[in-house]
């Protein structure tokens, strides 16, 4: 039997990692200057946890998790005490309307809303939809404009399912939000979710006869920095792109990477033009190129990329980092970067990616990493 | 008439810790209740248990099996299968998974 998860003790300045795996969630903490990580878990043993979030908009951190039983469905759980206890699983708050003909398969993303709306929380789910809560997560409803989108019959699932995995609210405009899903591409609303338009011009669909359809792309992740929300970075199923106008146009930025195939992408917490990715060899061989585990970083918005490998295995490293397996958090030394692999390894960098340390090995396959610095 | 539902360990906490739930059903005539009628009675008594067996479309979750006695309802009438007197309704997770 797995050991009991006790939750963690954290103080101001500690780095907190939420690690979702296919067999439960783990929490890890490290104080500034301390050697080694404290790891707690598994929480929800036996259940897949593809979505986790830390919400600190009201001061003290609230942890969110969406464990999914392979048999009995997915729930949304909340912890106000850093994992010492979780909310009652009895209330199932995420349900498609019965007349929609849809049934929840998995929660892929938990996204707190804007700072000005501390009771707003968004979920990205499979089959593709956005759910919104305006009461702090007590209840959720599907966003009608997405639920009833005219393109829905044409959206088709990728290998991971028809998953909406990216939600990007505009910090400066309450009506604007971008979402991405596989397959379908990047969509944006400018009217608070009433309508959603595909924004994929320039993004190719390598797997379709028409390489540049209006929609239908297999976008794996989109990221931006809150201080410059209109500048988006996109990791595609083949292709790395940037948009400077909230997705109206996309430009190829695969300049000097070993492959433009990959899943994960994250933006540095303090530098809007610094982005991290983990390239994979191909869609046919979804492992790190040359069996070397390297994170790639751009500091000039994609004009150039630098491989980062100090402290990472460079031999026989057939690793895969999935779409939510990479995240950043601010720290005193200029940016913590963290990722987990499908082989159950978790790595951390406290110097913006220049060097890495192993946080933990031997976990179940890691599918989600979320990082925060405790305030 | 009464129908007993046997629950797997994973669902017992949602039924007050019980692994066996007795349902009282009002069924017109001499016909035995159907699985659908039994599950509806279960929904009224323990909605959280019901939701883990049946999804929003009112379909049996893909990796949950329901048996009338030893008969898997997927191969013996589905939700319209009758539950004869004295026969248990057994809920079990499937052997799928990795």
Coordinates of C-alpha atoms in Angstrom, one line a residue:
Chain A
X1 CA 0.0 0.0 0.0
X2 CA 1.2 3.5 -0.7
X3 CA 2.3 5.6 2.3
X4 CA -0.2 8.1 3.6
X5 CA 0.2 11.6 2.1
X6 CA 0.4 14.1 5.0
X7 CA 0.5 17.4 3.2
X8 CA 3.5 19.7 3.4
X9 CA 4.7 22.5 5.6
X10 CA 5.7 25.6 3.7
X11 CA 6.8 29.1 4.6
X12 CA 7.2 32.3 2.7
X13 CA 9.7 32.0 -0.1
X14 CA 9.6 28.2 -0.3
X15 CA 9.3 26.7 -3.8
X16 CA 6.2 24.5 -4.1
X17 CA 5.9 21.9 -6.9
X18 CA 2.6 20.1 -7.7
X19 CA 3.4 16.9 -9.5
X20 CA 0.6 15.1 -11.3
X21 CA 1.2 11.5 -12.4
X22 CA -0.8 8.7 -13.9
X23 CA -1.1 7.1 -10.4
X24 CA -1.6 10.0 -8.1
X25 CA -0.2 13.5 -7.2
X26 CA 2.9 14.4 -5.2
X27 CA 3.8 17.7 -3.6
X28 CA 7.4 18.9 -3.2
X29 CA 8.9 21.8 -1.4
X30 CA 12.3 23.4 -0.9
X31 CA 13.3 26.4 1.1
X32 CA 15.7 29.0 -0.3
X33 CA 19.3 27.8 0.1
X34 CA 18.2 24.4 1.4
X35 CA 19.7 21.2 -0.1
X36 CA 17.2 18.6 -1.2
X37 CA 13.5 18.5 -1.7
X38 CA 10.8 17.2 0.6
X39 CA 8.3 15.1 -1.3
X40 CA 4.9 14.1 -0.1
X41 CA 2.5 11.7 -1.6
X42 CA 0.9 10.0 -3.3
X43 CA -2.3 11.9 -3.0
X44 CA -5.2 10.1 -4.7
X45 CA -3.2 6.9 -5.1
X46 CA -4.2 5.0 -8.2
X47 CA -5.9 7.9 -9.9
X48 CA -4.5 9.9 -12.8
X49 CA -3.9 13.6 -12.1
X50 CA -3.5 15.5 -15.3
X51 CA -4.5 18.9 -13.9
X52 CA -3.3 20.7 -10.8
X53 CA -3.1 24.4 -9.9
X54 CA -2.1 26.8 -7.1
X55 CA -4.3 29.7 -6.6
X56 CA -2.9 32.5 -4.4
X57 CA -5.2 35.3 -5.4
X58 CA -6.6 35.6 -1.9
X59 CA -3.2 35.4 -0.2
X60 CA -3.0 31.9 1.3
X61 CA -2.5 29.3 -1.4
X62 CA -5.3 27.1 -2.4
X63 CA -4.4 23.8 -4.2
X64 CA -6.6 22.4 -6.8
X65 CA -6.4 18.9 -8.2
X66 CA -8.6 16.9 -10.7
X67 CA -8.0 13.2 -9.9
X68 CA -9.6 10.8 -12.3
X69 CA -10.4 7.2 -11.6
X70 CA -10.1 5.0 -14.7
X71 CA -13.4 3.5 -13.6
X72 CA -15.5 6.0 -11.8
X73 CA -14.8 9.3 -13.4
X74 CA -13.2 12.6 -12.5
X75 CA -13.6 14.9 -9.5
X76 CA -12.3 18.3 -8.6
X77 CA -10.7 18.6 -5.2
X78 CA -9.5 21.5 -3.2
X79 CA -7.0 21.9 -0.3
X80 CA -6.7 24.9 1.9
X81 CA -3.9 23.4 4.0
X82 CA -1.2 22.4 1.5
X83 CA -2.5 18.9 1.0
X84 CA -3.1 17.9 4.6
X85 CA -6.8 17.5 3.6
X86 CA -8.8 17.7 0.4
X87 CA -12.4 18.6 -0.1
X88 CA -15.1 16.0 -0.1
X89 CA -15.1 13.9 -3.3
X90 CA -18.9 13.3 -3.1
X91 CA -20.0 16.5 -4.9
X92 CA -19.4 16.1 -8.6
X93 CA -19.3 19.6 -9.8
X94 CA -18.3 19.1 -13.4
X95 CA -21.0 17.7 -15.6
X96 CA -22.0 18.3 -19.2
X97 CA -25.8 18.9 -19.6
X98 CA -27.6 15.7 -20.2
X99 CA -29.0 16.9 -23.5
X100 CA -25.5 17.7 -24.8
X101 CA -24.8 14.1 -25.5
X102 CA -21.3 14.6 -24.0
X103 CA -19.7 13.0 -20.9
X104 CA -16.7 14.3 -19.1
X105 CA -13.6 12.2 -19.8
X106 CA -10.8 14.1 -18.1
X107 CA -9.9 17.6 -16.8
X108 CA -6.7 18.8 -18.5
X109 CA -6.3 22.2 -17.1
X110 CA -7.3 24.2 -14.0
X111 CA -6.8 27.9 -14.5
X112 CA -7.4 30.6 -12.0
X113 CA -9.1 33.7 -13.5
X114 CA -7.8 37.2 -13.5
X115 CA -6.5 38.7 -10.3
X116 CA -9.5 41.1 -10.3
X117 CA -11.9 38.1 -10.3
X118 CA -10.7 36.0 -7.4
X119 CA -13.8 33.8 -7.5
X120 CA -13.4 32.9 -11.1
X121 CA -11.9 29.6 -12.1
X122 CA -11.7 27.9 -15.5
X123 CA -11.3 24.2 -16.4
X124 CA -10.2 22.9 -19.7
X125 CA -11.7 19.4 -20.3
X126 CA -12.1 16.5 -22.6
X127 CA -14.2 16.4 -24.7
X128 CA -13.2 19.9 -25.6
X129 CA -14.9 22.5 -23.6
X130 CA -14.3 25.3 -21.0
X131 CA -16.1 25.2 -17.7
X132 CA -16.3 28.3 -15.6
X133 CA -16.9 28.9 -12.0
X134 CA -17.8 32.3 -10.5
X135 CA -18.2 31.1 -7.0
X136 CA -14.7 30.1 -6.1
X137 CA -15.0 26.6 -7.5
X138 CA -18.2 25.5 -5.7
X139 CA -20.0 25.0 -9.0
X140 CA -19.1 25.0 -12.6
X141 CA -21.0 25.4 -15.9
X142 CA -19.8 24.9 -19.4
X143 CA -19.2 28.1 -21.4
X144 CA -22.1 28.0 -23.9
X145 CA -20.2 29.5 -26.8
X146 CA -17.7 26.7 -26.6
X147 CA -20.2 23.9 -25.8
X148 CA -22.4 24.8 -28.8
X149 CA -19.6 25.8 -31.2
X150 CA -20.5 25.1 -34.8
X151 CA -17.1 23.5 -35.4
X152 CA -17.6 20.9 -32.7
X153 CA -18.7 18.1 -35.1
X154 CA -15.4 18.6 -37.0
X155 CA -13.1 18.6 -34.0
X156 CA -11.4 15.2 -33.8
X157 CA -9.3 13.7 -31.0
X158 CA -5.6 13.2 -31.1
X159 CA -3.8 10.4 -29.4
X160 CA -4.4 12.1 -26.0
X161 CA -8.1 12.6 -26.6
X162 CA -10.1 15.7 -27.7
X163 CA -8.5 17.7 -24.9
X164 CA -8.7 21.4 -24.2
X165 CA -5.3 21.9 -22.5
X166 CA -4.5 25.6 -22.6
X167 CA -6.5 28.5 -21.2
X168 CA -5.1 32.0 -21.4
X169 CA -7.2 34.8 -19.9
X170 CA -6.2 38.3 -20.9
X171 CA -5.1 40.1 -17.7
X172 CA -6.0 43.4 -19.3
X173 CA -9.3 42.6 -20.9
X174 CA -12.0 40.6 -19.1
X175 CA -13.7 39.7 -22.4
X176 CA -10.7 38.2 -24.1
X177 CA -9.3 34.7 -23.7
X178 CA -7.4 32.2 -25.8
X179 CA -7.7 28.4 -25.6
X180 CA -6.0 25.6 -27.4
X181 CA -7.0 22.0 -28.0
X182 CA -6.0 18.9 -29.9
X183 CA -7.2 18.8 -32.5
X184 CA -8.8 22.0 -33.4
X185 CA -6.1 24.6 -32.8
X186 CA -6.1 27.9 -31.1
X187 CA -9.4 29.8 -30.6
X188 CA -10.0 33.2 -29.1
X189 CA -13.0 35.0 -27.7
X190 CA -13.2 38.7 -27.5
X191 CA -16.7 38.8 -26.0
X192 CA -16.4 36.9 -22.7
X193 CA -17.0 33.5 -24.2
X194 CA -20.1 34.1 -26.2
X195 CA -18.3 33.5 -29.5
X196 CA -15.0 31.9 -30.3
X197 CA -13.0 32.3 -33.6
X198 CA -10.2 30.1 -34.8
X199 CA -6.8 31.9 -34.9
X200 CA -4.5 29.6 -36.7
X201 CA -3.2 31.5 -39.7
X202 CA 0.4 30.4 -40.3
X203 CA 0.2 27.2 -38.2
X204 CA 0.5 24.1 -40.3
X205 CA -1.3 20.8 -40.0
X206 CA 1.3 18.4 -41.2
X207 CA -1.2 15.5 -40.9
X208 CA -3.9 16.9 -43.2
X209 CA -4.0 17.2 -47.0
X210 CA -4.6 20.9 -46.5
X211 CA -1.6 22.0 -44.5
X212 CA -3.1 25.4 -43.6
X213 CA -6.8 24.9 -42.7
X214 CA -8.8 27.5 -40.8
X215 CA -8.9 25.1 -37.9
X216 CA -8.0 21.5 -37.2
X217 CA -4.4 22.0 -36.2
X218 CA -3.0 19.9 -33.4
X219 CA -1.7 22.5 -31.0
X220 CA 0.1 21.0 -28.1
X221 CA 0.7 24.1 -25.9
X222 CA 0.4 27.9 -26.0
X223 CA 2.1 30.2 -23.4
X224 CA 2.5 33.9 -22.8
X225 CA 3.7 36.3 -20.1
X226 CA 1.0 38.3 -18.3
X227 CA 2.8 41.5 -18.8
X228 CA 2.7 41.1 -22.6
X229 CA -0.4 38.9 -23.2
X230 CA -0.7 39.6 -26.9
X231 CA 2.6 37.8 -27.6
X232 CA 1.9 34.1 -27.7
X233 CA 4.3 31.2 -28.2
X234 CA 2.9 28.0 -29.6
X235 CA 4.3 24.4 -29.6
X236 CA 2.6 22.6 -32.4
X237 CA 2.4 19.0 -33.5
X238 CA 5.4 19.9 -35.7
X239 CA 6.1 23.6 -35.6
X240 CA 7.1 26.3 -33.2
X241 CA 5.4 29.6 -33.6
X242 CA 5.0 33.1 -32.2
X243 CA 2.2 35.6 -32.6
X244 CA 2.4 39.3 -31.6
X245 CA -1.3 40.0 -32.0
X246 CA -3.2 37.4 -29.9
X247 CA -3.1 34.8 -32.6
X248 CA -4.2 36.7 -35.6
X249 CA -1.0 35.8 -37.4
X250 CA 1.7 33.2 -36.5
X251 CA 5.3 33.2 -37.5
X252 CA 7.7 30.2 -37.5
X253 CA 10.4 30.5 -34.8
X254 CA 12.0 27.1 -35.0
X255 CA 15.4 28.6 -35.3
X256 CA 18.2 26.2 -34.3
X257 CA 16.2 23.5 -32.4
X258 CA 17.0 19.9 -33.1
X259 CA 13.3 19.2 -33.8
X260 CA 10.2 21.4 -33.8
X261 CA 8.1 18.6 -32.5
X262 CA 7.3 18.6 -28.8
X263 CA 4.6 19.1 -26.2
X264 CA 5.7 21.3 -23.3
X265 CA 6.3 25.1 -23.3
X266 CA 6.6 27.6 -20.5
X267 CA 7.5 31.3 -20.3
X268 CA 10.0 32.7 -17.8
X269 CA 8.2 34.3 -14.9
X270 CA 10.1 37.6 -15.2
X271 CA 11.2 37.8 -18.8
X272 CA 8.4 37.8 -21.4
X273 CA 10.6 36.8 -24.3
X274 CA 12.3 33.9 -22.5
X275 CA 10.6 30.6 -23.3
X276 CA 11.4 27.0 -22.5
X277 CA 10.6 23.9 -24.6
X278 CA 11.7 20.2 -24.6
X279 CA 12.0 19.1 -28.3
X280 CA 11.2 15.5 -29.2
X281 CA 12.6 13.7 -32.2
X282 CA 9.3 13.2 -34.1
X283 CA 5.7 12.2 -33.8
X284 CA 6.8 8.6 -34.7
X285 CA 9.5 8.6 -32.0
X286 CA 8.4 10.8 -29.2
X287 CA 11.7 10.8 -27.3
X288 CA 14.4 13.4 -26.8
X289 CA 16.7 13.7 -29.9
X290 CA 20.0 11.7 -29.8
X291 CA 18.9 10.2 -26.5
X292 CA 20.0 13.4 -24.7
X293 CA 17.7 15.2 -22.3
X294 CA 17.9 18.9 -23.2
X295 CA 15.7 21.8 -22.5
X296 CA 15.9 24.6 -25.1
X297 CA 15.6 28.2 -24.1
X298 CA 15.1 31.4 -26.2
X299 CA 15.8 34.8 -24.7
X300 CA 14.9 36.7 -27.8
X301 CA 11.3 35.5 -28.4
X302 CA 12.3 32.7 -30.7
X303 CA 15.0 34.4 -32.9
X304 CA 17.5 31.8 -31.5
X305 CA 17.4 28.8 -29.1
X306 CA 20.1 27.5 -26.7
X307 CA 20.3 23.9 -25.6
X308 CA 20.5 23.5 -21.8
X309 CA 22.0 20.2 -20.5
X310 CA 24.1 20.8 -17.5
X311 CA 22.9 18.3 -14.8
X312 CA 20.7 16.5 -17.2
X313 CA 21.4 12.9 -18.5
X314 CA 23.1 13.0 -21.9
X315 CA 23.3 9.2 -22.6
X316 CA 20.6 6.7 -23.1
X317 CA 18.0 9.4 -22.1
X318 CA 14.9 8.4 -24.1
X319 CA 12.7 10.8 -22.3
X320 CA 9.4 12.4 -23.0
X321 CA 8.0 15.6 -21.4
X322 CA 4.3 16.0 -22.0
X323 CA 2.3 19.2 -22.6
X324 CA 1.8 20.2 -18.9
X325 CA 5.1 18.7 -17.7
X326 CA 7.1 22.0 -17.7
X327 CA 6.5 25.1 -15.6
X328 CA 8.3 28.1 -14.2
X329 CA 8.0 30.0 -10.9
X330 CA 9.7 33.2 -9.7
X331 CA 12.4 32.8 -7.2
X332 CA 15.1 35.0 -5.7
X333 CA 17.8 33.9 -8.2
X334 CA 16.0 34.8 -11.3
X335 CA 13.6 32.1 -12.2
X336 CA 12.9 28.5 -11.2
X337 CA 12.2 26.1 -14.1
X338 CA 10.9 22.6 -13.5
X339 CA 9.8 19.6 -15.5
X340 CA 8.8 16.0 -15.2
X341 CA 9.2 13.1 -17.6
X342 CA 7.2 10.2 -18.6
X343 CA 9.8 8.0 -17.0
X344 CA 9.0 9.5 -13.6
X345 CA 11.9 11.9 -13.2
X346 CA 11.5 15.5 -12.0
X347 CA 14.2 18.1 -12.5
X348 CA 14.6 21.6 -11.2
X349 CA 16.7 24.6 -12.2
X350 CA 17.1 27.6 -9.9
X351 CA 19.1 29.6 -12.4
X352 CA 16.8 29.9 -15.3
X353 CA 17.8 26.6 -16.8
X354 CA 21.6 27.0 -16.8
X355 CA 21.9 24.0 -14.5
X356 CA 19.6 21.3 -13.2
X357 CA 19.2 19.0 -10.3
X358 CA 17.1 15.8 -9.9
X359 CA 14.2 16.4 -7.6
X360 CA 12.9 12.9 -7.6
X361 CA 13.2 9.7 -9.6
X362 CA 11.0 6.7 -9.7
X363 CA 7.6 8.4 -9.7
X364 CA 4.8 7.1 -12.0
X365 CA 4.7 8.8 -15.4
X366 CA 4.6 12.6 -14.8
X367 CA 1.9 14.3 -16.7
X368 CA 1.6 17.7 -14.9
X369 CA 4.1 20.0 -13.1
X370 CA 2.9 23.2 -11.6
X371 CA 5.3 25.5 -9.7
X372 CA 4.7 28.4 -7.3
X373 CA 6.6 30.3 -4.7
X374 CA 4.8 30.6 -1.4
X375 CA 4.0 34.2 -0.5
Chain B
X1 CA -39.9 -5.5 -3.6
X2 CA -36.3 -5.3 -2.4
X3 CA -33.2 -5.4 -4.4
X4 CA -29.7 -5.6 -2.9
X5 CA -26.8 -3.7 -4.6
X6 CA -23.3 -4.9 -3.9
X7 CA -20.7 -2.2 -4.2
X8 CA -17.0 -2.4 -4.7
X9 CA -14.7 -1.1 -2.0
X10 CA -13.9 2.1 -3.9
X11 CA -17.5 3.2 -3.7
X12 CA -18.4 2.2 -0.2
X13 CA -17.3 5.5 1.4
X14 CA -19.9 7.2 -0.7
X15 CA -22.6 4.9 0.6
X16 CA -21.9 5.5 4.3
X17 CA -19.3 2.8 4.4
X18 CA -21.7 0.1 3.3
X19 CA -20.8 -2.6 0.8
X20 CA -24.4 -3.7 0.4
X21 CA -27.3 -1.4 -0.1
X22 CA -30.9 -2.6 0.2
X23 CA -33.3 -0.8 -2.2
X24 CA -37.1 -0.8 -1.8
X25 CA -38.8 -0.5 -5.2
X26 CA -42.4 0.0 -6.0
X27 CA -43.0 -1.9 -9.3
X28 CA -46.4 -2.2 -10.8
X29 CA -47.7 -5.7 -11.6
X30 CA -45.8 -9.0 -11.1
X31 CA -42.8 -8.1 -13.2
X32 CA -39.5 -7.9 -11.5
X33 CA -37.8 -4.5 -11.6
X34 CA -35.3 -3.7 -14.3
X35 CA -31.7 -2.7 -13.7
X36 CA -32.7 0.9 -14.7
X37 CA -35.3 1.0 -12.0
X38 CA -32.9 -0.3 -9.5
X39 CA -30.3 2.2 -10.4
X40 CA -32.8 5.0 -10.3
X41 CA -33.6 4.0 -6.7
X42 CA -29.9 3.9 -6.0
X43 CA -29.6 7.4 -7.4
X44 CA -32.3 8.7 -5.0
X45 CA -30.6 7.1 -2.0
X46 CA -26.9 7.7 -3.0
X47 CA -26.6 10.1 -5.9
X48 CA -22.7 10.2 -5.7
X49 CA -22.6 6.4 -6.1
X50 CA -24.9 6.4 -9.0
X51 CA -22.8 9.1 -10.8
X52 CA -19.8 6.9 -10.6
X53 CA -21.6 4.1 -12.3
X54 CA -23.6 6.0 -14.9
X55 CA -22.3 9.1 -16.8
X56 CA -24.1 12.3 -17.8
X57 CA -25.5 10.6 -20.9
X58 CA -27.2 8.0 -18.6
X59 CA -24.8 5.4 -20.0
X60 CA -22.9 2.8 -18.1
X61 CA -19.3 4.1 -17.6
X62 CA -17.0 2.2 -20.0
X63 CA -14.9 0.5 -17.3
X64 CA -17.6 -0.3 -14.8
X65 CA -19.5 -3.6 -15.0
X66 CA -22.9 -4.3 -13.5
X67 CA -24.0 -7.9 -13.0
X68 CA -27.5 -9.3 -12.3
X69 CA -26.3 -12.3 -10.3
X70 CA -23.5 -13.6 -12.5
X71 CA -24.8 -12.1 -15.7
X72 CA -23.0 -9.0 -17.1
X73 CA -25.8 -6.7 -18.2
X74 CA -23.8 -5.6 -21.3
X75 CA -24.6 -9.1 -22.7
X76 CA -28.0 -9.7 -21.2
X77 CA -30.3 -6.8 -21.9
X78 CA -28.5 -3.8 -20.5
X79 CA -30.4 -1.4 -18.3
X80 CA -33.7 -3.2 -19.3
X81 CA -32.5 -6.5 -17.9
X82 CA -34.8 -7.8 -15.2
X83 CA -33.6 -8.3 -11.6
X84 CA -35.4 -11.4 -10.4
X85 CA -36.4 -11.7 -6.7
X86 CA -33.5 -12.6 -4.5
X87 CA -30.8 -11.9 -7.1
X88 CA -28.2 -9.3 -6.3
X89 CA -27.1 -6.4 -8.5
X90 CA -23.3 -6.4 -8.3
X91 CA -21.2 -3.4 -9.3
X92 CA -17.5 -4.1 -10.1
X93 CA -14.7 -2.2 -11.8
X94 CA -13.4 -3.9 -14.9
X95 CA -10.0 -5.4 -15.2
X96 CA -8.9 -2.7 -17.7
X97 CA -6.1 -0.3 -16.9
X98 CA -2.4 -0.1 -16.8

